[in-house]
Tab-separated table of C-alpha atoms in Angstrom:
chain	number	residue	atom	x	y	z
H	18	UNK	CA	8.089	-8.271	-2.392
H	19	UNK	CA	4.880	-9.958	-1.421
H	20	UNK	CA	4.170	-13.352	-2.277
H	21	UNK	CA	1.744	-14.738	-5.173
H	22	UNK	CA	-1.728	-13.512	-3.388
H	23	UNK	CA	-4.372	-16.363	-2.541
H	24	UNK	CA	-7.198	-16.961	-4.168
H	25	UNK	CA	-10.901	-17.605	-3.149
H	26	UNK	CA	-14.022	-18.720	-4.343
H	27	UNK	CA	-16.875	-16.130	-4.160
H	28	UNK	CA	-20.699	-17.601	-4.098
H	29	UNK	CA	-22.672	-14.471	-3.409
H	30	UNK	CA	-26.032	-13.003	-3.692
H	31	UNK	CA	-25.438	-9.811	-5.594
H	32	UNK	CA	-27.879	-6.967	-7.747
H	33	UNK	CA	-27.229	-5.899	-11.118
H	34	UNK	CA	-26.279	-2.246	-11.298
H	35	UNK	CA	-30.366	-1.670	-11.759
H	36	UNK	CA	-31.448	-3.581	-8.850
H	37	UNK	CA	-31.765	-2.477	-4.964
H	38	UNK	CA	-30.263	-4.837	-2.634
H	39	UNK	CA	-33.762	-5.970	-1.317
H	40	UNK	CA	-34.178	-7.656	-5.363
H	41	UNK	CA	-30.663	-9.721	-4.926
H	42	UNK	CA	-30.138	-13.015	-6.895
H	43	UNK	CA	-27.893	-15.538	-6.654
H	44	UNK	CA	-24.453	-15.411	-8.906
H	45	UNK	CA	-22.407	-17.913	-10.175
H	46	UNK	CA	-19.134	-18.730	-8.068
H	47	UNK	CA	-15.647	-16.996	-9.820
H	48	UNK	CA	-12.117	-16.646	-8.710
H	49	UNK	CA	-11.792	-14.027	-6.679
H	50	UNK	CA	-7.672	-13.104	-6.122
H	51	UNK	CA	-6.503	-10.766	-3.433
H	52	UNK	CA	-5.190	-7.547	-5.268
H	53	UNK	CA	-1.373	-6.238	-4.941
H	54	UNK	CA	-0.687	-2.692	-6.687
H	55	UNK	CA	2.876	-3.320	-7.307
H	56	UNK	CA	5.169	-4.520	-3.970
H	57	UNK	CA	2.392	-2.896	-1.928
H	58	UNK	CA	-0.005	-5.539	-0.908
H	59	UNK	CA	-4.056	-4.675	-0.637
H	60	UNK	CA	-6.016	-7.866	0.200
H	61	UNK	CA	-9.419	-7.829	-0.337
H	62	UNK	CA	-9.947	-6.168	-3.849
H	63	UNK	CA	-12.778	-4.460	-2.796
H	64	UNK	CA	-11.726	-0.752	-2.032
H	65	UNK	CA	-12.544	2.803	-1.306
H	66	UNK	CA	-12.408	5.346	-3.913
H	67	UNK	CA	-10.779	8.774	-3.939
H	68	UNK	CA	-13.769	11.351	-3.461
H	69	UNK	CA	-13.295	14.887	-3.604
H	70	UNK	CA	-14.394	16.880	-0.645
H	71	UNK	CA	-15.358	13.282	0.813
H	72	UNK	CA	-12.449	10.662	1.340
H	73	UNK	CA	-10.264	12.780	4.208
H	74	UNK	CA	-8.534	11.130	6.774
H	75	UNK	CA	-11.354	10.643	9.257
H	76	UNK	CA	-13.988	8.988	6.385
H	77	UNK	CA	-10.640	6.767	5.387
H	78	UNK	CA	-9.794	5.601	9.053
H	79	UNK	CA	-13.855	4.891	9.494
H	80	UNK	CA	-13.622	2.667	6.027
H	81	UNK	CA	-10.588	1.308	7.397
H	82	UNK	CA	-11.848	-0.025	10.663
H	83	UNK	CA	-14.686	-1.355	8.560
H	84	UNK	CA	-12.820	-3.637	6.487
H	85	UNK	CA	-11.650	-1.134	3.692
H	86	UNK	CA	-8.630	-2.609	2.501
H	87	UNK	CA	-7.352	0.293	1.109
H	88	UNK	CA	-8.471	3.286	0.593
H	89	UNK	CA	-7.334	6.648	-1.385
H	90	UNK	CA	-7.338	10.479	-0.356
H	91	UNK	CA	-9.610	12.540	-1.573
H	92	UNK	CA	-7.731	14.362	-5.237
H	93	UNK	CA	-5.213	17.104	-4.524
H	94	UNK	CA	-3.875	19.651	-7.173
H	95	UNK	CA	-0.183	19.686	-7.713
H	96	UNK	CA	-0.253	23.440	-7.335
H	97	UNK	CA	-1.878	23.311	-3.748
H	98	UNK	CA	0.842	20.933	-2.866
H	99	UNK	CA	3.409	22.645	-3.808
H	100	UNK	CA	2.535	25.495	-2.062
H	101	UNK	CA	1.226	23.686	0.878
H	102	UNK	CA	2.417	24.831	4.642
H	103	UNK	CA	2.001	23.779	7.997
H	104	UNK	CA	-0.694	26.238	9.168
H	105	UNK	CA	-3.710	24.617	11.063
H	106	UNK	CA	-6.158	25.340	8.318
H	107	UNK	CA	-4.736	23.407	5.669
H	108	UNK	CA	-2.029	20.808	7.475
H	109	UNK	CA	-4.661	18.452	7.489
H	110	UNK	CA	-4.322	17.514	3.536
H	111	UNK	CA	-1.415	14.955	4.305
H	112	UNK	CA	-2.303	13.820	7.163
H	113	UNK	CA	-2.306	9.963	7.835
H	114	UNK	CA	-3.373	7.835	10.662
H	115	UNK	CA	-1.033	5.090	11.597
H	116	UNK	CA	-4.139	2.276	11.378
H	117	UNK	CA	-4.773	3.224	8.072
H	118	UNK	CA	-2.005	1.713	5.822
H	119	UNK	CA	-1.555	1.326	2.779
H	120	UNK	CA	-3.336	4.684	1.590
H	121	UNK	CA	-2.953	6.172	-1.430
H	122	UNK	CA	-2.489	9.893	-2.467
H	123	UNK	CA	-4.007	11.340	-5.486
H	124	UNK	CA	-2.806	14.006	-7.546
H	125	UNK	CA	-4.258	16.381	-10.495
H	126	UNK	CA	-2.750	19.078	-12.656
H	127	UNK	CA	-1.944	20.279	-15.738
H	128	UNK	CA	2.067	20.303	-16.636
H	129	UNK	CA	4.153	17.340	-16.319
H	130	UNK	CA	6.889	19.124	-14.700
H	131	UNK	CA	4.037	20.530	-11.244
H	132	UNK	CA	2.949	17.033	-11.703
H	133	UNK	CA	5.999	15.207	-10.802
H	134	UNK	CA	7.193	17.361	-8.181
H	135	UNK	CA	3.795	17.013	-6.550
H	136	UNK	CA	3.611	13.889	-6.942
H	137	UNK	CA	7.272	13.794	-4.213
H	138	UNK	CA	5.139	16.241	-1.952
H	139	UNK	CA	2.603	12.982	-1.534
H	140	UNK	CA	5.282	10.681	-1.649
H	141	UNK	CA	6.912	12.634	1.590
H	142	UNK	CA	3.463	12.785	3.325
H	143	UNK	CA	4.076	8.985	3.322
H	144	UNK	CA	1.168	7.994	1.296
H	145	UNK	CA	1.813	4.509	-0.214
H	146	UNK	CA	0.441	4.905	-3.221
H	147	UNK	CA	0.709	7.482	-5.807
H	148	UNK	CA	-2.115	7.940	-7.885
H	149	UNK	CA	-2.697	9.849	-10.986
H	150	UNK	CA	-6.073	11.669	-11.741
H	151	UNK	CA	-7.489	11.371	-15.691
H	152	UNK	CA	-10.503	11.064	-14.845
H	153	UNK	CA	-12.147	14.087	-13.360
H	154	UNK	CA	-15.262	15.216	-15.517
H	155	UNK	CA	-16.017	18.798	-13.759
H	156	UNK	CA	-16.416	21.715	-15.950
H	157	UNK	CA	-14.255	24.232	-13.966
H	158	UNK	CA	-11.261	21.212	-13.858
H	159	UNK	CA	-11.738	20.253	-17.212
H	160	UNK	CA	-11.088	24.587	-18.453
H	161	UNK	CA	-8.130	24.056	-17.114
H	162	UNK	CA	-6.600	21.250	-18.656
H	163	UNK	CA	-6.980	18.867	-15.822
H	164	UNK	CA	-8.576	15.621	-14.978
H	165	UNK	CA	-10.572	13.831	-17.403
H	166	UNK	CA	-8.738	16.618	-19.994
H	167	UNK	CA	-5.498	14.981	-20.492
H	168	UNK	CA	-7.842	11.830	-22.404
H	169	UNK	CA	-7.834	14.503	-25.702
H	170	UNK	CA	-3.969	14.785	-25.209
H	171	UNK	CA	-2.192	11.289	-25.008
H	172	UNK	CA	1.350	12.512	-25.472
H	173	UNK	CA	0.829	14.659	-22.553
H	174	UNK	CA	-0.927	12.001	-20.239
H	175	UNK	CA	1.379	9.752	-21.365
H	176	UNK	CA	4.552	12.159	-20.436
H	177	UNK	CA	2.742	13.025	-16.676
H	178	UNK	CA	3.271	9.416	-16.333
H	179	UNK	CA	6.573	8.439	-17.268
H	180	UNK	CA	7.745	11.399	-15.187
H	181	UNK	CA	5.360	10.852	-11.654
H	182	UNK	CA	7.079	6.881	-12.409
H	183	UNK	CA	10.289	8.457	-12.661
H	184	UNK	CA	10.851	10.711	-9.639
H	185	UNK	CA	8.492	8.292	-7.552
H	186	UNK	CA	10.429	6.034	-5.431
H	187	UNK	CA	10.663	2.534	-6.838
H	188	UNK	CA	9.101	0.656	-3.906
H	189	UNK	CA	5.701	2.960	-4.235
H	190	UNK	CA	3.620	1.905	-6.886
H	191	UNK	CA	2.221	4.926	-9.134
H	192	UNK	CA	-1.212	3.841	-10.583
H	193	UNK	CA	-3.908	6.565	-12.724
H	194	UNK	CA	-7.777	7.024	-12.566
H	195	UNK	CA	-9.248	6.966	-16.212
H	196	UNK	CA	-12.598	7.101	-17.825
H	197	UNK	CA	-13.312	5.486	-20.706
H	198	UNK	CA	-12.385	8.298	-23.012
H	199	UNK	CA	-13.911	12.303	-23.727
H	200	UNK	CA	-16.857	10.738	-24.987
H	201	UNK	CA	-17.601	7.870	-27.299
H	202	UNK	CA	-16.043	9.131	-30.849
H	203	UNK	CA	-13.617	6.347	-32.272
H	204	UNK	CA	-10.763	9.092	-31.582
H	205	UNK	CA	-11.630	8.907	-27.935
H	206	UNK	CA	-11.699	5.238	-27.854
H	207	UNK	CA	-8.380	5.264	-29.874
H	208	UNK	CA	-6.857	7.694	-27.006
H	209	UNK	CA	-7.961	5.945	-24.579
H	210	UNK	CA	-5.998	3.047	-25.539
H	211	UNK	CA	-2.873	4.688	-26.280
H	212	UNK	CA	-2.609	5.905	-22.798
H	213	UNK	CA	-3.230	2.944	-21.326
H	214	UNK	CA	-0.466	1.247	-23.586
H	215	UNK	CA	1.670	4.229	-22.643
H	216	UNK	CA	0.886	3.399	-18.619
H	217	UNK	CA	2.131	-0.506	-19.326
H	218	UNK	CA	5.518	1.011	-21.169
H	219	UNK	CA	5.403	4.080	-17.750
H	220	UNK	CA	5.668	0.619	-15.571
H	221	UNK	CA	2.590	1.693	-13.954
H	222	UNK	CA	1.228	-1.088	-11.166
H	223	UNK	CA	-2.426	-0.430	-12.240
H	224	UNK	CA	-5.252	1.781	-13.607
H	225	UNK	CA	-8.947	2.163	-12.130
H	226	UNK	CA	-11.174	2.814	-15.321
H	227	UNK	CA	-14.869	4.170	-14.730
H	228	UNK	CA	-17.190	3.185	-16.989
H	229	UNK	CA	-18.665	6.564	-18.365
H	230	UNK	CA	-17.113	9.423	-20.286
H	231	UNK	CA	-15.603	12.386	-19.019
H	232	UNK	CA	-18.731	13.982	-21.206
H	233	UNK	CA	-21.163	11.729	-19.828
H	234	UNK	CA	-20.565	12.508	-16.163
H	235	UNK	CA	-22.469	10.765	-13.903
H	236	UNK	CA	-25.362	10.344	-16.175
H	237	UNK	CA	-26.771	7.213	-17.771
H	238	UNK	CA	-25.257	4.515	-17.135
H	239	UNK	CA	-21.572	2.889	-16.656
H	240	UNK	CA	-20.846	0.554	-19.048
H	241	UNK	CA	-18.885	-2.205	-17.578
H	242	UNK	CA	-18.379	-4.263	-21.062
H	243	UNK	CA	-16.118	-1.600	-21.707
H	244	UNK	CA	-13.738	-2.743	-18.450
H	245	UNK	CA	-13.949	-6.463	-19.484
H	246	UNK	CA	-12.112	-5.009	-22.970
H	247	UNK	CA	-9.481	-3.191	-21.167
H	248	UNK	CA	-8.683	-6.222	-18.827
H	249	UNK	CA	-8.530	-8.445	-22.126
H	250	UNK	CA	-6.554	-5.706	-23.617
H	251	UNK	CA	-4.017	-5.498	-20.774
H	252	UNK	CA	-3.897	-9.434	-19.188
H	253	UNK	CA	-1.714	-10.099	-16.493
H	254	UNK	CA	0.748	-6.802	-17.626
H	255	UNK	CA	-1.574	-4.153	-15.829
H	256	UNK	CA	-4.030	-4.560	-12.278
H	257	UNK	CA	-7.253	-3.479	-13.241
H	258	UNK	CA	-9.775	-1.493	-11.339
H	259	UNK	CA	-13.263	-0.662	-12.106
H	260	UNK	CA	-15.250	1.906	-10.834
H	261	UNK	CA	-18.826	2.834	-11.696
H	262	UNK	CA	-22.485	2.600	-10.248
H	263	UNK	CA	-21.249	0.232	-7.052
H	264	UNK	CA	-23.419	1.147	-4.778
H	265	UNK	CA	-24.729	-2.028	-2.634
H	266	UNK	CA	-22.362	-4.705	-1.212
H	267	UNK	CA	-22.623	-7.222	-4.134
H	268	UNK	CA	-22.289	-4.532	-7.019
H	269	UNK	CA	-18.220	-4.582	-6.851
H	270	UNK	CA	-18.256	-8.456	-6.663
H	271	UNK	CA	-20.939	-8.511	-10.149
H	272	UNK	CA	-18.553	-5.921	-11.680
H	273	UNK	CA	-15.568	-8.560	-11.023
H	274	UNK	CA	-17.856	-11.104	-12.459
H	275	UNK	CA	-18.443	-10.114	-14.916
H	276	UNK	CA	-15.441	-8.136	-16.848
H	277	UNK	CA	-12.774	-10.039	-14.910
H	278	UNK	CA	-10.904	-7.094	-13.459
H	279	UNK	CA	-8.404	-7.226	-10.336
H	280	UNK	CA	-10.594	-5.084	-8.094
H	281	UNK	CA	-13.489	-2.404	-7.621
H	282	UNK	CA	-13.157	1.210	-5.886
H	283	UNK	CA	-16.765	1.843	-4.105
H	284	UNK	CA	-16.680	5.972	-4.451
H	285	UNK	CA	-20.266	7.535	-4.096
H	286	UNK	CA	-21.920	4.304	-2.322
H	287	UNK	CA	-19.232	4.280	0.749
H	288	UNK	CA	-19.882	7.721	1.747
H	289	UNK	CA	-22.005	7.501	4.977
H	290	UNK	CA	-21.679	3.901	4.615
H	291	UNK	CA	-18.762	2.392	5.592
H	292	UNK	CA	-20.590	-1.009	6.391
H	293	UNK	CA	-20.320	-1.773	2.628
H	294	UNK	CA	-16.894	-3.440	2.767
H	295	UNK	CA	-18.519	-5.426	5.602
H	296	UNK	CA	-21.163	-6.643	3.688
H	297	UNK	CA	-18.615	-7.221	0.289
H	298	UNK	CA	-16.872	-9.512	2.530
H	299	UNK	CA	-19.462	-11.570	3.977
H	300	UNK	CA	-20.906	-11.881	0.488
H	301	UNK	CA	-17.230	-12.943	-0.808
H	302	UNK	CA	-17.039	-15.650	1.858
H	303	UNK	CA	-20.584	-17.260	0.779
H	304	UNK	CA	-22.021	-16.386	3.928
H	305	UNK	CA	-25.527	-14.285	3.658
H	306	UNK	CA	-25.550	-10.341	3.159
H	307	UNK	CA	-25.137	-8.712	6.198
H	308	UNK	CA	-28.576	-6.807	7.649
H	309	UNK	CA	-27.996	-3.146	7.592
H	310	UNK	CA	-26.651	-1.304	10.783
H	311	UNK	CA	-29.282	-1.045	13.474
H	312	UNK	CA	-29.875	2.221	14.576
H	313	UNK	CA	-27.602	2.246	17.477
H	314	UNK	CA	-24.632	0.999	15.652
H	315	UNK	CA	-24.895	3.830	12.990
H	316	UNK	CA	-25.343	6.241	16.176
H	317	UNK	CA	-21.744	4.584	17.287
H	318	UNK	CA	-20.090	5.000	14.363
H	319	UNK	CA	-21.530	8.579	13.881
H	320	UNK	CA	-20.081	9.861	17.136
H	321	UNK	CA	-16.663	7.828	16.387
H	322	UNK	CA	-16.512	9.772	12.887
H	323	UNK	CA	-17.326	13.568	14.535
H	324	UNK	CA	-14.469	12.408	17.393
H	325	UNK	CA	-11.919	11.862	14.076
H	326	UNK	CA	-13.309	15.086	12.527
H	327	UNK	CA	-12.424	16.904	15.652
H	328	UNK	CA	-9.139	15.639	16.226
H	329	UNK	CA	-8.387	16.491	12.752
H	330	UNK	CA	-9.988	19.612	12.337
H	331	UNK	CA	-10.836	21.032	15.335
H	332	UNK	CA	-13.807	21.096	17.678
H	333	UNK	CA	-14.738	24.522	15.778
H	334	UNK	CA	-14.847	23.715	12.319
H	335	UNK	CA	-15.836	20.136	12.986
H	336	UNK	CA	-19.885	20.541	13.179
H	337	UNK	CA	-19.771	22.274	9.652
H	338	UNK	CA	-17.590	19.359	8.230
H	339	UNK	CA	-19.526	16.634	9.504
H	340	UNK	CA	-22.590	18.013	7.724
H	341	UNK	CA	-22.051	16.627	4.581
H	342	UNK	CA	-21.211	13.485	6.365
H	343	UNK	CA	-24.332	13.218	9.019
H	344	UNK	CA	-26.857	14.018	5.819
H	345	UNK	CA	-25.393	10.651	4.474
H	346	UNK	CA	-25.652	8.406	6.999
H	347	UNK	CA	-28.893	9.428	7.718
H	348	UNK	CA	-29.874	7.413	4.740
H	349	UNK	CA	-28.987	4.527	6.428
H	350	UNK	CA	-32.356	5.305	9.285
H	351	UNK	CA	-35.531	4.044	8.010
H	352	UNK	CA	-36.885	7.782	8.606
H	353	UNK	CA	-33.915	9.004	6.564
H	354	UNK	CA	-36.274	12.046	5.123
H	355	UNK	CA	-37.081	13.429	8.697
H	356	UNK	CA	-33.342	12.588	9.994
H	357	UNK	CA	-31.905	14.382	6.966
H	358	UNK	CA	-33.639	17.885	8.328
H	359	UNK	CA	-32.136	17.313	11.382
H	360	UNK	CA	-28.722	17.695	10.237
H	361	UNK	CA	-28.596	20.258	7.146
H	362	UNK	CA	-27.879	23.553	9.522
H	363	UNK	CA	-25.701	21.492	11.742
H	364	UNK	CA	-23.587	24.025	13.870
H	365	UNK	CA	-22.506	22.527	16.930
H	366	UNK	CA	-21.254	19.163	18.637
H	367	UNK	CA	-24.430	20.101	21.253
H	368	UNK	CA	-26.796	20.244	17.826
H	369	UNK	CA	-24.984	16.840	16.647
H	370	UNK	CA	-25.718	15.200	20.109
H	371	UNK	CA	-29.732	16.941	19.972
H	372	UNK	CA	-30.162	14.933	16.603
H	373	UNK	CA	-29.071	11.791	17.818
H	374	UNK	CA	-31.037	12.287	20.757
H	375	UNK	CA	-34.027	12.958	18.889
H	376	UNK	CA	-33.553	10.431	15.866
H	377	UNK	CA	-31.101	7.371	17.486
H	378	UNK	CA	-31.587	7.375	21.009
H	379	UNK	CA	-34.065	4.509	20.720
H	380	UNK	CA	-32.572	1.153	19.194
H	381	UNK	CA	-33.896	-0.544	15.681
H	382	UNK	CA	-33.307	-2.350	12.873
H	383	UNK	CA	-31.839	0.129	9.919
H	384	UNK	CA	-32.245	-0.093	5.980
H	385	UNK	CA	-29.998	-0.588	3.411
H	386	UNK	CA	-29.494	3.049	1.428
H	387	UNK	CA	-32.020	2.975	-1.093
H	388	UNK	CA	-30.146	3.187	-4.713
H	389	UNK	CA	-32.104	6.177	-5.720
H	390	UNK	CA	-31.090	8.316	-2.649
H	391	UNK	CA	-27.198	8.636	-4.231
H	392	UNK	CA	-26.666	11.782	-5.548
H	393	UNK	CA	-23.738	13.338	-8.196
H	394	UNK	CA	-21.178	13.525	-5.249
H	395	UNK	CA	-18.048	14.489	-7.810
H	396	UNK	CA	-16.188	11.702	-8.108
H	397	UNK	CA	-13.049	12.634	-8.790
């Protein structure tokens, strides 16, 4: 077991959820604690989020190596698990790098029993962390009883749980991803509750709550009032994460701030920007926000995260992978509209390389990703 974590004094400049970072004021100084999920010790409680199609091993190591604390795998279904081999297409799933413990695995499905015995599939993978997924709000996972789903059916969310707890080791903390209900009926709310209750009686080390409805999606937006109930609700028996429109380096400290929680999951604002726990950092330790990445560093860190992608992948399927990826960082280049065109029919390392060439090769300051550029990457 770890000992009592410290605790520091934040004195930040931060934005309010409808500010860019550019329109920063000053906040009030708050305890800020370094967050433990169970025996398994985290640190810094700001961390990245599970992403689907996003947080693979190579976007997780590049988080890692800047600053992440801890970050989670991108959502796999029990089924797929279960059914998972060792062929070169798909080995990749479990894969872990040695620099980037603790990691957690997360898991989705629809029957307690699949649930539990994928849940020993992630727990063999060596992931260090098993996490549970309520909170998925996409149609096609949502007709099939999964994700955000099991909020209309407490009994069964809260039987998914007390099995994953049960056939997960003791040592490995099992935690759960939750919105803040279907939608915003009293029933929902009531639901909501009773799962968390039923996660505290699971022994569950901690839940990360988002602050929209499964029905709600991504828009409008999160309400974190909502998370300052739950941690009220729960004290010191549960660790509570929030999740939720944290998309600049001071957003995750504001959300702490303000609802009290034990720690913030940056999902949709780390993708392409790893420099974010950085900057969360530096803010934490009063010292001034961080300027953006110049134009060479994000060049670096590109070619280091197509190098992962590779090694993970292979040098084939790499280029189409890194797509996605390249698209996102180029929001980070102060002619991020141009860039972007550069890299949507991305084929080839030598086409990668051609676009950095073109677009990096000479050095400059960059910009901070402009709040309206983030998109409805699902979140799940």
């Amino acid at each position: 077991m770890n000992s009592p974590a410290p605790e520091t004094t934040v004195c930040a400049e931060s934005a309010r959820p409808d500010k860019t970072p550019a329109e920063a004021t000053t906040i009030a100084p708050f305890a800020l604690n370094e967050l433990s999920l169970g025996n398994v010790r985290i640190g810094f409680p700001v961390v990245q989020a599970a992403l689907s199609g996003y947080s693979d091993l190579p976007m997780r190591v590049i988080a890692r190596r800047h600053s992440a604390s801890y970050t989670i795998c991108e959502v796999m279904l029990d089924q797929f698990l279960l059914s998972l081999t060792k062929r070169e297409k798909t080995r990749h799933f479990l894969d872990i790098a040695d620099e980037e413990h603790p990691v957690g695995g997360q898991l989705m499905g629809a029957e307690p029993e699949q649930f539990s015995a994928g849940a020993l599939k992630l727990v063999e993978a060596g992931f260090d962390v098993i996490d549970v997924n309520f909170g998925c709000p996409v149609k096609k996972v949502l007709g099939r009883c999964r994700g955000g789903f099991h909020l209309s059916q407490p009994a069964v969310a809260i039987e998914i749980l007390r099995r994953t707890r049960d056939v997960v080791p003791d040592h490995i903390p099992v935690t759960v991803k939750m919105r803040r209900g279907m939608d915003d009926t009293p029933e929902s709310r009531e639901q909501f509750f009773e799962i968390l209750d039923g996660a505290i009686d699971a022994g569950l080390a901690g839940v990360t709550v988002h602050g929209r409805t499964v029905m709600q999606r991504y828009i409008g937006p999160s309400r974190w009032a909502f998370l300052k109930e739950v941690k009220e609700h729960v004290g010191d028996r549960l660790k509570i994460l929030g999740s939720g429109d944290l998309f600049a380096a001071a957003d995750g400290l504001e959300m702490m701030r303000q609802t009290g929680i034990d720690g913030v999951t940056i999902a949709r604002g780390a993708i392409g920007n790893p420099w974010i726990f950085q900057q969360s950092r530096a803010l934490a330790a009063g010292e001034p926000l961080p300027a953006p990445p110049t134009i060479a560093e994000q060049a670096t860190v590109m070619r280091e995260h197509f190098a992962l992608c590779e090694e993970t992948y292979t040098v084939q399927r790499a280029p189409l992978l890194m797509r996605k990826f390249c698209i996102k960082y180029s929001q980070s280049h102060p002619s991020y509209r141009e860039v972007r065109m550069a890299f949507t029919r991305l084929r080839s390392r030598e086409e990668f390389e051609a676009a950095l060439e073109q677009h990096y090769s000479v050095d400059g300051p960059g910009q901070y990703v402009p709040r309206e550029l983030h998109g409805s990457q699902e979140e799940c």
